Structures are given as C-alpha cells and as structure tokens.
Amino acid sequence: ANSGLAVTYPQKITAFQPKELLNLAEKYLSPNRYAATVLIPS
C-alpha cells in the first residue's frame, strides 16, 4: 500500500469523465459477480 494514494486518490477519481466511468463500470461491474458484506454490531 502507498500512503500517498490517500492524498491523490480524490484527484485521480474526479479526473475521469462520466463516459470513462460508464465504460469502466460496464467492463468491470456485473450483477452476476459481486460480494456483499454485512456488519453486525456486537
């Protein structure tokens, strides 16, 4: 892990254009392949 990524991550994400994000989502996200995490307080 790179601690500098925490500082630059927001700029990297906002640098994408909406069409680029749509293309990435269509390529990598699928309703047939996902994981759900449920956190239950103890």
PDB file of C-alpha atoms in Angstrom:
ATOM      1  CA  ALA A   1       0.000   0.000   0.000  1.00  0.00           C
ATOM      2  CA  ASN A   2       1.090   3.527  -0.717  1.00  0.00           C
ATOM      3  CA  SER A   3       0.201   6.163   1.893  1.00  0.00           C
ATOM      4  CA  GLY A   4       0.455   8.897  -0.745  1.00  0.00           C
ATOM      5  CA  LEU A   5      -2.501   7.341  -2.542  1.00  0.00           C
ATOM      6  CA  ALA A   6      -4.802   8.567   0.236  1.00  0.00           C
ATOM      7  CA  VAL A   7      -3.876  12.129  -0.720  1.00  0.00           C
ATOM      8  CA  THR A   8      -4.013  11.756  -4.508  1.00  0.00           C
ATOM      9  CA  TYR A   9      -6.976   9.359  -4.767  1.00  0.00           C
ATOM     10  CA  PRO A  10      -9.722  12.031  -4.817  1.00  0.00           C
ATOM     11  CA  GLN A  11      -7.990  13.935  -7.631  1.00  0.00           C
ATOM     12  CA  LYS A  12      -7.481  10.743  -9.619  1.00  0.00           C
ATOM     13  CA  ILE A  13     -11.142   9.781  -9.305  1.00  0.00           C
ATOM     14  CA  THR A  14     -12.505  13.219 -10.186  1.00  0.00           C
ATOM     15  CA  ALA A  15     -10.218  13.383 -13.227  1.00  0.00           C
ATOM     16  CA  PHE A  16     -12.362  10.765 -15.006  1.00  0.00           C
ATOM     17  CA  GLN A  17     -15.033  11.932 -17.414  1.00  0.00           C
ATOM     18  CA  PRO A  18     -18.543  10.479 -16.955  1.00  0.00           C
ATOM     19  CA  LYS A  19     -18.282   8.448 -20.173  1.00  0.00           C
ATOM     20  CA  GLU A  20     -14.988   6.935 -18.977  1.00  0.00           C
ATOM     21  CA  LEU A  21     -16.604   5.899 -15.695  1.00  0.00           C
ATOM     22  CA  LEU A  22     -19.523   4.352 -17.568  1.00  0.00           C
ATOM     23  CA  ASN A  23     -17.137   2.365 -19.774  1.00  0.00           C
ATOM     24  CA  LEU A  24     -15.194   1.144 -16.739  1.00  0.00           C
ATOM     25  CA  ALA A  25     -18.376   0.180 -14.909  1.00  0.00           C
ATOM     26  CA  GLU A  26     -19.664  -1.748 -17.917  1.00  0.00           C
ATOM     27  CA  LYS A  27     -16.332  -3.544 -18.210  1.00  0.00           C
ATOM     28  CA  TYR A  28     -15.700  -4.453 -14.565  1.00  0.00           C
ATOM     29  CA  LEU A  29     -19.045  -4.434 -12.723  1.00  0.00           C
ATOM     30  CA  SER A  30     -21.564  -7.212 -13.169  1.00  0.00           C
ATOM     31  CA  PRO A  31     -24.721  -8.071 -11.234  1.00  0.00           C
ATOM     32  CA  ASN A  32     -23.632 -11.713 -11.530  1.00  0.00           C
ATOM     33  CA  ARG A  33     -20.267 -11.107  -9.836  1.00  0.00           C
ATOM     34  CA  TYR A  34     -20.330  -9.211  -6.594  1.00  0.00           C
ATOM     35  CA  ALA A  35     -19.749  -9.619  -2.886  1.00  0.00           C
ATOM     36  CA  ALA A  36     -21.844  -8.236  -0.080  1.00  0.00           C
ATOM     37  CA  THR A  37     -20.553  -7.524   3.390  1.00  0.00           C
ATOM     38  CA  VAL A  38     -22.842  -7.213   6.385  1.00  0.00           C
ATOM     39  CA  LEU A  39     -21.538  -5.696   9.602  1.00  0.00           C
ATOM     40  CA  ILE A  40     -23.475  -6.524  12.752  1.00  0.00           C
ATOM     41  CA  PRO A  41     -22.599  -4.709  15.976  1.00  0.00           C
ATOM     42  CA  SER A  42     -21.588  -6.996  18.820  1.00  0.00           C
TER      43      SER A  42
END
